[in-house]
Short mmCIF file of C-alpha atoms in Angstrom, two decimals:
data_model
loop_
_atom_site.label_atom_id
_atom_site.label_comp_id
_atom_site.label_asym_id
_atom_site.label_seq_id
_atom_site.Cartn_x
_atom_site.Cartn_y
_atom_site.Cartn_z
CA MET L 1 40.04 -16.54 -31.95
CA THR L 2 39.86 -19.38 -29.84
CA GLY L 3 36.74 -21.67 -30.04
CA MET L 4 35.21 -20.65 -26.80
CA GLY L 5 35.47 -16.94 -27.72
CA ARG L 6 33.66 -17.53 -31.00
CA PHE L 7 31.15 -19.03 -29.16
CA PHE L 8 30.75 -16.33 -26.88
CA TRP L 9 30.15 -13.91 -29.38
CA VAL L 10 27.64 -16.16 -31.09
CA VAL L 11 25.45 -16.68 -28.13
CA LEU L 12 25.76 -12.59 -27.26
CA PHE L 13 24.41 -12.17 -31.17
CA VAL L 14 21.91 -14.97 -30.70
CA PHE L 15 20.74 -13.14 -27.46
CA MET L 16 20.34 -9.79 -28.88
CA VAL L 17 18.42 -10.93 -31.92
CA VAL L 18 16.15 -12.80 -29.90
CA PHE L 19 15.61 -9.75 -27.90
CA LEU L 20 15.35 -7.41 -30.58
CA SER L 21 12.70 -9.90 -32.67
CA GLY L 22 11.17 -11.46 -29.30
CA CYS L 23 7.60 -10.67 -30.42
CA LYS L 24 8.14 -11.97 -34.24
CA SER L 25 9.03 -15.36 -33.85
CA ASP L 26 6.89 -17.87 -32.23
CA SER L 27 9.31 -21.01 -33.05
CA ASP L 28 10.20 -23.21 -30.32
CA THR L 29 13.60 -23.39 -31.33
CA LEU L 30 14.20 -19.63 -31.50
CA GLY L 31 17.44 -18.55 -32.54
CA SER L 32 18.57 -21.66 -33.71
CA GLN L 33 18.89 -20.50 -37.35
CA PHE L 34 21.56 -18.02 -36.53
CA PHE L 35 24.32 -20.58 -34.89
CA PRO L 36 27.16 -21.03 -37.41
CA GLU L 37 27.81 -24.72 -38.65
CA GLY L 38 30.83 -26.28 -36.42
CA VAL L 39 30.38 -23.63 -33.63
CA ALA L 40 27.30 -24.31 -31.78
CA ARG L 41 23.85 -25.61 -32.49
CA GLY L 42 20.31 -24.67 -31.08
CA ALA L 43 18.17 -27.07 -29.25
CA THR L 44 14.84 -26.80 -27.39
CA ASP L 45 13.79 -29.13 -24.44
CA SER L 46 10.65 -29.32 -22.50
CA TYR L 47 10.58 -30.29 -19.22
CA GLU L 48 7.44 -31.52 -16.67
CA VAL L 49 6.15 -29.15 -14.23
CA VAL L 50 4.04 -29.42 -11.18
CA SER L 51 0.88 -27.01 -11.69
CA TYR L 52 -1.99 -26.71 -8.89
CA ASN L 53 -5.10 -24.72 -8.08
CA ILE L 54 -4.71 -21.99 -5.50
CA SER L 55 -7.78 -20.86 -3.76
CA ASN L 56 -8.47 -17.24 -2.63
CA ASN L 57 -11.56 -17.94 -0.71
CA ASP L 58 -13.59 -16.20 -3.53
CA THR L 59 -11.92 -12.65 -1.79
CA ILE L 60 -10.01 -10.16 -3.08
CA ARG L 61 -9.37 -6.33 -2.05
CA SER L 62 -11.93 -4.34 -3.43
CA ASP L 63 -11.93 -0.74 -2.53
CA GLY L 64 -10.01 -0.14 -5.92
CA ARG L 65 -7.22 2.04 -4.24
CA ILE L 66 -3.82 2.10 -5.11
CA SER L 67 -3.19 4.76 -2.49
CA SER L 68 -5.36 7.28 -0.70
CA THR L 69 -5.55 9.47 -3.63
CA VAL L 70 -5.26 7.08 -6.64
CA ARG L 71 -7.95 4.56 -7.93
CA LYS L 72 -8.08 1.94 -10.34
CA ASP L 73 -9.67 2.24 -13.35
CA SER L 74 -13.06 0.38 -13.47
CA ILE L 75 -15.93 -1.12 -11.59
CA ALA L 76 -17.62 -4.53 -12.21
CA LEU L 77 -21.22 -4.91 -11.57
CA GLY L 78 -23.77 -7.68 -12.68
CA ALA L 79 -23.96 -11.86 -12.22
CA PHE L 80 -23.46 -14.69 -14.28
CA THR L 81 -23.81 -18.15 -13.79
CA GLU L 82 -22.24 -21.31 -15.70
CA PRO L 83 -22.09 -24.84 -14.52
CA VAL L 84 -17.87 -24.85 -14.14
CA PHE L 85 -17.48 -21.94 -12.11
CA GLY L 86 -20.93 -21.44 -10.48
CA MET L 87 -22.42 -18.29 -9.72
CA GLN L 88 -20.35 -14.63 -9.52
CA LYS L 89 -22.29 -11.64 -8.62
CA SER L 90 -20.81 -8.25 -8.10
CA SER L 91 -22.29 -5.18 -6.39
CA PHE L 92 -21.08 -1.64 -6.01
CA VAL L 93 -21.21 0.11 -2.48
CA THR L 94 -20.37 3.75 -2.19
CA GLN L 95 -20.40 6.78 0.03
CA VAL L 96 -22.11 9.85 -1.18
CA ARG L 97 -21.24 13.48 -0.44
CA LEU L 98 -22.61 16.93 -1.37
CA SER L 99 -20.98 18.85 -4.10
CA GLY L 100 -21.13 21.80 -1.83
CA TYR L 101 -21.71 21.88 2.02
CA ALA L 102 -24.23 24.24 3.82
CA PRO L 103 -26.28 24.51 0.37
CA ASN L 104 -28.98 26.81 -0.08
CA PHE L 105 -31.75 25.53 -2.07
CA GLY L 106 -33.75 28.76 -2.54
CA LYS L 107 -37.34 29.40 -1.34
CA ASN L 108 -39.82 26.83 -1.28
CA PRO L 109 -37.61 23.95 -3.13
CA LYS L 110 -39.27 20.93 -5.04
CA ILE L 111 -37.89 18.31 -6.67
CA ASP L 112 -38.68 17.18 -10.09
CA SER L 113 -36.41 14.25 -10.32
CA VAL L 114 -33.17 12.54 -9.01
CA VAL L 115 -31.34 10.56 -11.39
CA LEU L 116 -28.51 8.12 -10.77
CA SER L 117 -26.36 7.65 -14.21
CA LEU L 118 -24.10 4.67 -14.72
CA TYR L 119 -21.61 4.92 -17.56
CA PRO L 120 -20.54 1.38 -18.54
CA GLN L 121 -18.30 0.55 -21.57
CA TYR L 122 -19.90 0.27 -24.82
CA SER L 123 -19.21 -0.35 -28.72
CA ALA L 124 -19.21 2.85 -30.60
CA ALA L 125 -18.74 0.76 -34.12
CA GLY L 126 -20.59 2.20 -36.64
CA ASP L 127 -22.71 -1.00 -37.50
CA SER L 128 -23.76 -1.42 -33.84
CA VAL L 129 -24.94 1.99 -33.48
CA THR L 130 -28.72 2.26 -34.22
CA THR L 131 -30.69 6.01 -34.17
CA SER L 132 -34.38 6.69 -33.50
CA THR L 133 -36.14 9.79 -34.43
CA ASP L 134 -39.45 10.91 -32.83
CA GLU L 135 -40.80 14.39 -34.72
CA ASN L 136 -43.43 14.59 -32.80
CA TYR L 137 -42.29 14.11 -28.95
CA ILE L 138 -43.78 16.27 -26.33
CA TRP L 139 -41.65 18.12 -24.15
CA GLU L 140 -43.22 20.51 -21.47
CA GLY L 141 -46.31 20.82 -23.44
CA ASN L 142 -44.53 21.54 -26.93
CA LYS L 143 -43.89 19.05 -29.84
CA VAL L 144 -39.92 18.75 -30.16
CA LYS L 145 -37.67 16.30 -32.16
CA LYS L 146 -36.16 13.53 -29.95
CA GLU L 147 -33.10 11.57 -31.19
CA VAL L 148 -32.17 8.48 -29.38
CA LYS L 149 -29.03 6.74 -30.26
CA THR L 150 -28.60 3.43 -28.78
CA TYR L 151 -25.21 1.56 -28.34
CA PRO L 152 -24.75 -2.03 -27.00
CA MET L 153 -22.58 -2.35 -23.80
CA TYR L 154 -19.38 -4.46 -23.47
CA LYS L 155 -20.45 -7.58 -21.45
CA TYR L 156 -19.25 -10.89 -20.22
CA GLY L 157 -21.72 -13.58 -19.91
CA LYS L 158 -25.15 -14.53 -21.28
CA ALA L 159 -25.66 -11.39 -23.53
CA LYS L 160 -25.65 -13.30 -26.43
CA ILE L 161 -28.06 -16.08 -25.56
CA GLY L 162 -31.67 -15.11 -27.11
CA GLY L 163 -30.45 -11.76 -27.91
CA ARG L 164 -30.26 -9.09 -25.21
CA THR L 165 -30.51 -10.07 -21.66
CA LYS L 166 -32.70 -7.72 -19.54
CA MET L 167 -31.55 -7.52 -15.62
CA MET L 168 -32.96 -5.14 -12.96
CA PHE L 169 -30.96 -3.05 -11.78
CA ASN L 170 -31.85 -1.73 -7.80
CA VAL L 171 -30.32 0.93 -5.85
CA TYR L 172 -30.57 0.77 -2.17
CA GLU L 173 -29.62 3.29 0.82
CA VAL L 174 -26.87 2.01 2.77
CA ASN L 175 -27.60 1.73 6.77
CA ASP L 176 -23.68 1.40 8.00
CA PHE L 177 -21.14 3.84 8.06
CA LEU L 178 -18.65 3.10 5.57
CA GLY L 179 -15.32 4.60 7.28
CA SER L 180 -12.64 6.25 5.76
CA VAL L 181 -10.23 5.96 2.52
CA SER L 182 -7.53 4.79 4.50
CA ASP L 183 -9.43 1.41 5.29
CA VAL L 184 -8.74 -1.47 3.37
CA LEU L 185 -12.00 -3.25 2.42
CA TYR L 186 -12.37 -6.59 0.66
CA SER L 187 -15.24 -8.20 -1.65
CA ASN L 188 -16.73 -10.11 1.07
CA LYS L 189 -17.56 -7.41 3.36
CA GLN L 190 -21.12 -7.16 4.18
CA VAL L 191 -23.57 -3.82 4.72
CA ASN L 192 -27.20 -3.14 5.68
CA THR L 193 -29.21 -1.46 3.30
CA GLY L 194 -32.36 0.35 4.10
CA ILE L 195 -34.94 1.22 1.44
CA LEU L 196 -35.13 0.52 -2.16
CA LEU L 197 -34.59 4.29 -3.87
CA GLY L 198 -35.07 2.93 -7.27
CA SER L 199 -34.78 0.32 -9.96
CA LYS L 200 -34.30 -0.03 -13.61
CA VAL L 201 -34.61 -2.94 -16.19
CA VAL L 202 -31.62 -2.84 -18.30
CA ASP L 203 -31.51 -4.84 -21.97
CA GLY L 204 -27.69 -4.63 -22.17
CA LYS L 205 -27.66 -1.39 -24.46
CA VAL L 206 -26.99 2.37 -23.42
CA ASN L 207 -28.34 5.61 -25.25
CA THR L 208 -27.76 9.19 -25.82
CA VAL L 209 -30.67 11.78 -26.06
CA ASN L 210 -30.82 14.87 -27.80
CA ILE L 211 -33.96 17.06 -27.87
CA THR L 212 -34.56 20.18 -29.97
CA LYS L 213 -36.90 22.60 -30.82
CA ALA L 214 -39.12 21.88 -33.83
CA SER L 215 -39.29 25.79 -34.66
CA ASP L 216 -35.69 26.65 -34.83
CA GLY L 217 -33.75 23.47 -34.13
CA SER L 218 -32.22 24.93 -30.70
CA THR L 219 -31.25 22.25 -28.34
CA LEU L 220 -33.02 21.64 -25.16
CA VAL L 221 -31.63 18.58 -23.83
CA SER L 222 -28.59 17.02 -24.63
CA MET L 223 -27.23 13.54 -23.14
CA THR L 224 -24.18 12.96 -25.39
CA ARG L 225 -22.61 10.23 -23.36
CA PRO L 226 -24.43 6.72 -23.35
CA SER L 227 -25.66 5.94 -19.83
CA ILE L 228 -28.17 3.84 -17.89
CA ARG L 229 -30.30 6.45 -16.07
CA ILE L 230 -32.10 5.10 -12.81
CA PRO L 231 -34.75 7.63 -11.47
CA LEU L 232 -34.43 7.82 -7.85
CA ASP L 233 -37.00 8.22 -4.76
CA LYS L 234 -37.44 12.04 -4.86
CA THR L 235 -39.64 11.77 -1.70
CA PHE L 236 -36.99 10.45 -0.23
CA PHE L 237 -34.46 13.18 -1.11
CA GLU L 238 -37.11 15.61 -0.37
CA ASN L 239 -36.96 14.35 3.14
CA LYS L 240 -33.29 13.34 3.42
CA ILE L 241 -31.67 16.30 1.58
CA LEU L 242 -34.11 19.46 1.02
CA SER L 243 -35.87 19.32 4.58
CA LYS L 244 -32.26 19.48 6.09
CA ASN L 245 -31.76 22.64 4.30
CA GLY L 246 -29.62 25.15 6.54
CA GLN L 247 -29.32 22.22 9.33
CA ALA L 248 -26.15 20.81 10.74
CA GLU L 249 -26.50 17.20 8.63
CA LEU L 250 -25.39 19.22 5.41
CA SER L 251 -23.15 21.84 7.04
CA ASN L 252 -19.52 19.63 6.10
CA VAL L 253 -18.47 16.15 5.18
CA ALA L 254 -17.97 14.51 8.62
CA ASN L 255 -21.78 14.94 9.53
CA PHE L 256 -23.02 14.11 6.15
CA ILE L 257 -21.46 10.70 5.70
CA ARG L 258 -22.84 9.62 8.95
CA TYR L 259 -25.98 10.86 8.25
CA PHE L 260 -26.51 9.90 4.58
CA LYS L 261 -23.88 6.79 4.77
CA GLY L 262 -24.19 5.82 1.08
CA ILE L 263 -26.01 3.69 -1.74
CA LYS L 264 -25.60 0.03 -3.04
CA VAL L 265 -26.17 -0.82 -6.98
CA SER L 266 -26.84 -4.28 -7.34
CA VAL L 267 -28.87 -6.39 -10.02
CA SER L 268 -31.90 -8.74 -9.07
CA GLU L 269 -30.69 -11.80 -11.01
CA ASN L 270 -28.30 -14.24 -10.25
CA ASP L 271 -27.63 -15.11 -14.24
CA GLY L 272 -26.88 -12.76 -16.81
CA TYR L 273 -24.12 -10.77 -17.55
CA ILE L 274 -21.13 -8.75 -15.85
CA MET L 275 -20.21 -5.24 -17.45
CA LYS L 276 -17.93 -2.41 -16.59
CA LEU L 277 -18.48 0.87 -15.33
CA ALA L 278 -15.60 3.70 -15.47
CA LYS L 279 -14.30 4.66 -11.71
CA PRO L 280 -15.61 7.03 -9.69
CA GLY L 281 -14.58 10.28 -10.18
CA GLY L 282 -13.61 9.05 -13.73
CA LYS L 283 -17.43 9.54 -14.59
CA GLY L 284 -18.30 5.98 -13.96
CA VAL L 285 -21.31 7.09 -11.92
CA ASP L 286 -23.17 10.35 -10.75
CA LEU L 287 -26.12 11.35 -8.97
CA VAL L 288 -27.95 14.45 -10.01
CA MET L 289 -30.85 16.23 -7.91
CA TYR L 290 -33.19 18.33 -10.25
CA TYR L 291 -35.33 20.70 -8.33
CA THR L 292 -36.96 24.18 -8.80
CA SER L 293 -37.07 27.15 -6.17
CA GLU L 294 -39.30 30.47 -5.96
CA SER L 295 -37.84 33.67 -6.98
CA THR L 296 -39.33 36.83 -7.13
CA THR L 297 -38.74 39.78 -9.77
CA LYS L 298 -40.36 43.19 -9.77
CA GLY L 299 -43.21 41.73 -7.88
CA GLN L 300 -43.64 38.31 -10.09
CA THR L 301 -42.78 34.96 -8.43
CA LYS L 302 -41.60 32.17 -10.89
CA ARG L 303 -40.05 28.69 -10.24
CA ASP L 304 -36.28 28.43 -11.44
CA LYS L 305 -35.02 25.21 -12.79
CA LYS L 306 -31.77 24.10 -10.82
CA GLU L 307 -29.59 21.00 -10.40
CA PHE L 308 -27.69 19.89 -7.18
CA GLY L 309 -24.96 17.42 -7.99
CA PHE L 310 -23.81 14.72 -5.17
CA ASP L 311 -20.00 13.89 -5.22
CA LEU L 312 -19.50 9.95 -5.95
CA GLY L 313 -15.86 10.47 -6.72
CA GLY L 314 -12.48 9.49 -5.46
CA SER L 315 -12.64 11.26 -2.24
CA ASN L 316 -15.39 8.43 -1.31
CA VAL L 317 -15.07 5.12 0.35
CA SER L 318 -16.15 2.70 -2.29
CA PHE L 319 -15.70 -1.25 -3.04
CA SER L 320 -17.15 -3.89 -4.81
CA GLN L 321 -19.33 -6.65 -2.88
CA ILE L 322 -18.47 -9.96 -4.72
CA GLU L 323 -20.76 -13.15 -3.94
CA TYR L 324 -20.15 -16.59 -5.12
CA ASN L 325 -22.18 -19.75 -5.26
CA ARG L 326 -20.23 -22.87 -6.32
CA SER L 327 -22.77 -25.93 -5.00
CA GLY L 328 -22.22 -28.35 -7.40
CA THR L 329 -19.70 -27.39 -9.54
CA GLU L 330 -16.37 -28.66 -10.78
CA ILE L 331 -14.29 -25.85 -9.63
CA ALA L 332 -15.63 -26.68 -5.92
CA SER L 333 -14.46 -30.43 -6.14
CA ALA L 334 -11.20 -29.20 -7.76
CA LEU L 335 -10.35 -26.60 -4.98
CA GLN L 336 -11.20 -29.14 -2.43
CA SER L 337 -8.52 -31.86 -3.70
CA SER L 338 -5.89 -29.43 -4.93
CA ASN L 339 -2.43 -31.03 -4.52
CA GLU L 340 0.49 -28.26 -4.43
CA GLU L 341 2.97 -31.59 -4.23
CA LYS L 342 1.51 -33.59 -7.02
CA GLY L 343 0.00 -31.02 -9.15
CA ASP L 344 -3.82 -31.07 -10.40
CA PRO L 345 -4.62 -32.18 -13.82
CA ARG L 346 -6.85 -29.04 -14.38
CA LEU L 347 -6.38 -25.41 -13.48
CA TYR L 348 -9.47 -23.41 -12.57
CA VAL L 349 -8.44 -19.64 -13.09
CA GLN L 350 -10.85 -16.80 -12.54
CA GLY L 351 -10.81 -13.03 -11.93
CA MET L 352 -12.62 -11.09 -9.49
CA GLY L 353 -11.44 -13.29 -6.26
CA GLY L 354 -11.63 -16.52 -8.01
CA PRO L 355 -8.78 -18.89 -8.10
CA ASN L 356 -5.43 -18.71 -9.60
CA PHE L 357 -2.76 -21.12 -9.90
CA GLY L 358 1.03 -22.14 -8.94
CA VAL L 359 3.67 -23.75 -11.12
CA GLY L 360 6.67 -25.25 -9.76
CA ILE L 361 9.87 -26.67 -11.65
CA PRO L 362 10.86 -29.80 -10.11
CA GLN L 363 14.64 -29.67 -8.81
CA ALA L 364 15.61 -32.34 -10.81
CA ALA L 365 14.88 -30.72 -14.16
CA VAL L 366 17.04 -27.67 -12.41
CA GLU L 367 19.86 -29.65 -11.66
CA LYS L 368 19.88 -31.28 -15.11
CA LEU L 369 19.88 -27.76 -16.59
CA ARG L 370 22.66 -26.82 -14.20
CA ARG L 371 24.77 -29.62 -15.48
CA LYS L 372 24.21 -28.74 -18.96
CA PHE L 373 25.37 -25.30 -17.89
CA LYS L 374 28.58 -26.74 -16.36
CA THR L 375 29.43 -29.58 -18.22
CA ASP L 376 28.22 -28.72 -22.10
CA LYS L 377 28.44 -24.75 -21.46
CA ILE L 378 24.91 -24.31 -22.67
CA ALA L 379 23.46 -20.83 -22.75
CA ILE L 380 19.55 -20.41 -22.31
CA ILE L 381 18.41 -18.30 -25.01
CA SER L 382 14.39 -18.48 -24.15
CA ALA L 383 12.26 -20.29 -21.40
CA LYS L 384 8.82 -20.29 -21.35
CA PHE L 385 5.79 -22.15 -19.74
CA ARG L 386 3.24 -23.35 -21.98
CA PHE L 387 -0.50 -23.89 -20.81
CA TYR L 388 -3.32 -25.01 -22.91
CA SER L 389 -7.07 -24.04 -22.28
CA ASP L 390 -8.87 -27.31 -21.91
CA ALA L 391 -11.28 -28.02 -24.40
CA THR L 392 -13.44 -30.34 -22.74
CA SER L 393 -13.97 -28.63 -19.63
CA TRP L 394 -14.37 -25.05 -20.97
CA ASN L 395 -15.63 -25.22 -24.65
CA SER L 396 -17.53 -22.12 -24.66
CA TYR L 397 -17.91 -18.87 -26.41
CA TYR L 398 -17.26 -16.78 -23.32
CA GLU L 399 -14.24 -14.55 -23.88
CA LYS L 400 -10.89 -15.87 -22.89
CA PRO L 401 -8.32 -14.01 -21.12
CA LYS L 402 -5.18 -12.18 -23.08
CA THR L 403 -3.07 -12.11 -20.03
CA TYR L 404 -1.76 -13.10 -16.62
CA THR L 405 -0.08 -11.66 -13.83
CA VAL L 406 3.41 -13.82 -13.20
CA THR L 407 5.19 -13.51 -9.86
CA GLN L 408 7.30 -15.90 -7.43
CA ASP L 409 6.38 -16.90 -4.30
CA ASN L 410 8.58 -15.25 -1.65
CA GLY L 411 6.76 -16.52 1.23
CA VAL L 412 4.35 -15.24 3.82
CA GLY L 413 2.26 -13.59 0.91
CA VAL L 414 5.13 -11.64 -0.23
CA PHE L 415 5.59 -11.15 -4.35
CA LYS L 416 8.07 -9.64 -6.22
CA PHE L 417 8.21 -9.00 -9.99
CA LEU L 418 10.17 -11.64 -12.08
CA GLU L 419 13.67 -10.95 -13.05
CA ASP L 420 12.18 -10.60 -16.64
CA ILE L 421 9.88 -7.65 -16.13
CA LYS L 422 12.64 -5.57 -13.91
CA THR L 423 15.05 -6.28 -16.96
CA PHE L 424 12.78 -5.78 -20.23
CA ALA L 425 9.75 -3.95 -19.05
CA TYR L 426 10.56 -1.08 -21.21
CA SER L 427 11.61 -3.05 -24.34
CA PRO L 428 9.02 -2.67 -27.10
CA SER L 429 9.68 -6.33 -27.80
CA TYR L 430 9.35 -7.57 -24.60
CA LYS L 431 5.73 -9.58 -23.62
CA LEU L 432 5.32 -11.68 -20.51
CA VAL L 433 2.50 -13.16 -21.47
CA LYS L 434 1.65 -14.56 -25.34
CA ALA L 435 -1.94 -15.53 -26.25
CA TYR L 436 -2.65 -17.84 -29.22
CA ALA L 437 -5.81 -18.78 -30.77
CA ILE L 438 -7.73 -17.26 -27.96
CA LYS L 439 -10.97 -17.31 -30.28
CA GLU L 440 -10.57 -21.35 -30.78
CA ASN L 441 -10.41 -24.59 -28.42
CA PRO L 442 -7.90 -24.92 -27.62
CA ALA L 443 -6.10 -21.95 -27.01
CA TYR L 444 -2.62 -21.71 -25.58
CA TYR L 445 -0.53 -19.22 -23.56
CA ASP L 446 3.45 -18.88 -23.55
CA ILE L 447 4.59 -17.08 -20.18
CA SER L 448 8.29 -16.01 -20.61
CA ILE L 449 10.67 -16.64 -17.63
CA THR L 450 13.83 -16.51 -19.18
CA GLU L 451 15.95 -14.38 -17.26
CA THR L 452 14.42 -15.88 -14.24
CA LEU L 453 15.54 -19.09 -14.92
CA LYS L 454 18.83 -18.19 -16.25
CA ASN L 455 19.05 -16.70 -12.57
CA ILE L 456 18.18 -20.05 -11.05
CA VAL L 457 20.60 -22.08 -13.38
CA GLU L 458 23.53 -20.22 -14.11
CA LYS L 459 23.46 -17.74 -10.78
CA GLU L 460 22.10 -20.68 -8.86
CA GLN L 461 19.13 -18.94 -6.90
CA THR L 462 16.48 -20.34 -5.13
CA ASN L 463 13.94 -22.46 -7.24
CA LYS L 464 10.87 -20.77 -6.10
CA LYS L 465 7.17 -21.52 -7.17
CA PHE L 466 5.49 -19.31 -9.67
CA ILE L 467 2.10 -17.55 -8.87
CA LEU L 468 -0.16 -16.81 -11.94
CA LYS L 469 -3.27 -14.69 -11.60
CA LEU L 470 -5.60 -13.95 -14.33
CA GLY L 471 -5.34 -10.04 -15.29
CA ASP L 472 -2.72 -7.80 -15.86
CA TYR L 473 -0.50 -5.26 -14.05
CA LEU L 474 -1.51 -1.64 -13.98
CA ILE L 475 0.62 0.95 -15.31
CA ASN L 476 1.01 4.50 -14.05
CA LYS L 477 0.98 6.67 -16.71
CA SER L 478 1.10 9.96 -14.40
CA SER L 479 4.36 9.90 -13.31
CA GLY L 480 7.72 11.32 -15.30
CA GLN L 481 8.64 7.33 -16.09
CA ILE L 482 5.65 5.17 -17.25
CA GLY L 483 6.05 1.91 -15.10
CA TYR L 484 4.09 -0.69 -13.18
CA TYR L 485 2.98 0.34 -9.79
CA GLY L 486 3.81 -2.92 -8.29
CA PRO L 487 3.50 -6.64 -8.04
CA ASN L 488 0.17 -6.43 -6.38
CA ILE L 489 -1.37 -3.66 -8.25
CA ASP L 490 -3.55 -5.19 -10.88
CA ASN L 491 -6.90 -5.49 -12.49
CA ARG L 492 -8.24 -8.64 -11.42
CA VAL L 493 -11.20 -7.14 -9.11
CA TYR L 494 -13.07 -5.75 -12.30
CA THR L 495 -11.73 -8.78 -14.55
CA PRO L 496 -14.68 -11.26 -15.03
CA ASN L 497 -13.09 -13.81 -17.14
CA ARG L 498 -12.32 -17.36 -16.18
CA ILE L 499 -10.88 -20.16 -17.83
CA VAL L 500 -9.77 -23.80 -17.51
CA LEU L 501 -6.20 -24.83 -18.21
CA VAL L 502 -4.96 -28.16 -18.54
CA GLY L 503 -2.41 -28.51 -15.74
CA THR L 504 -0.50 -31.67 -14.48
CA ASP L 505 -1.82 -34.53 -16.37
CA PRO L 506 0.28 -37.40 -17.40
CA SER L 507 -2.31 -38.66 -20.13
CA ASN L 508 -2.78 -35.25 -21.85
CA SER L 509 -0.48 -34.39 -24.34
CA ARG L 510 -1.15 -30.56 -23.75
CA ARG L 511 -0.29 -30.84 -19.92
CA ALA L 512 1.45 -27.94 -18.70
CA LYS L 513 5.39 -27.65 -19.78
CA LEU L 514 8.38 -25.66 -19.37
CA MET L 515 10.49 -25.15 -22.92
CA VAL L 516 13.78 -24.18 -22.61
CA SER L 517 15.90 -22.98 -26.01
CA TYR L 518 19.46 -22.84 -25.38
CA ALA L 519 22.72 -22.69 -27.51
CA GLU L 520 24.90 -25.53 -27.18
CA LYS L 521 28.79 -25.44 -28.09
CA THR L 522 29.61 -28.33 -30.59
CA ASP L 523 33.39 -28.31 -30.68
#
């Protein structure tokens, strides 16, 4: 076998070993241990890159729709302020529909209560759950047993400062018609609101409630899913709903969503935490009216307890309304002075419509690699961007992001998946982003671009800039073949994390780099 033939098989062997064990080795000289002496050697070179901030004008598509029938899987709600990124506040606006049209509420209906329930993500770990029991609780005039279990919500922000952070959650009537599910809605959309329907102070925890008879232990009330229950103004619903019994306003969808246009859920505070709810239709939010009506049997009249649910599911128009205040912050100055040609020393990356960043590989580095490919017959084995968190600007306990989406800029806002994703998406060993030491300062991230760089170098494809956004691609698990929905379908709209990374800063040893490992023929 000729020397060149031997080299080809060695490179092929190394590539397969690296591909199959990609998640197991973090070495910068990945694969070099497999080269037979005298045939080829492994090497890793690092190259400077130009990294720069990209402002999204604090705006993101926020209607939560992947298609007219498929929604994303969460909603962010709350507010959080810190000195680097400023204030970020997210509210939830949604249409309300009836669970059934032309309803019959019976004779002389009277509302007992109306409750909006929010179902945030929470921890069910054994050591975080507390249980309280009241053996002498009075329920409808009788002594009963009430058991309450309390769970901490997952929160991003200042929930750890001074114990549980209290926030006031408010529910308002919406005065504007919200349109149809085919409308594209953005986070800066404003709506006019009417009266305050209800409020509740939330202390960062959610509860379940179980009420049983003291006599025989039979269940009277069982609320088994932890929730935030906000009582709403029953007089409003008596006037808005019950008084229209049998009338045109409640007769069909088109009439109702123009009559009762929707609700907005927000928080009073500008500083606290941001929590996540499940998506509409996934029981992240529900609204129930509890009422009684008269019935007569054998001359005896009584009042029967009933429930009527409102539809807050995926058929409704809904969106996240996200506000910012960056006055006097580091990020405001950085975005104003961002330099795409020379790069920025710090990269400010934030979910929910905040900024992301771009990375360019200097053409001189590409030409150097192309010469090595043609002259030295190198074969690229691994290529990755490495970014460190900036321990000076972002030395905080806030949870660091675990991943990013990565695309190449094809111009006029058109983005495509990297070749690496297309090639290796279904490999269990492939990972686009690897995060290291994310509970420490500094943390760092390796972004795999091996196949993409090989095409730029070996096939002389256009050297396009890379766009990195905080968040992760959403996976379609409902189709026959599990896969990504698309390069623009991600979870950024409900990802509250943020981080400051070291960018293009010649004075910093942890500045952004491109690291390329390759096999080089030696004989």
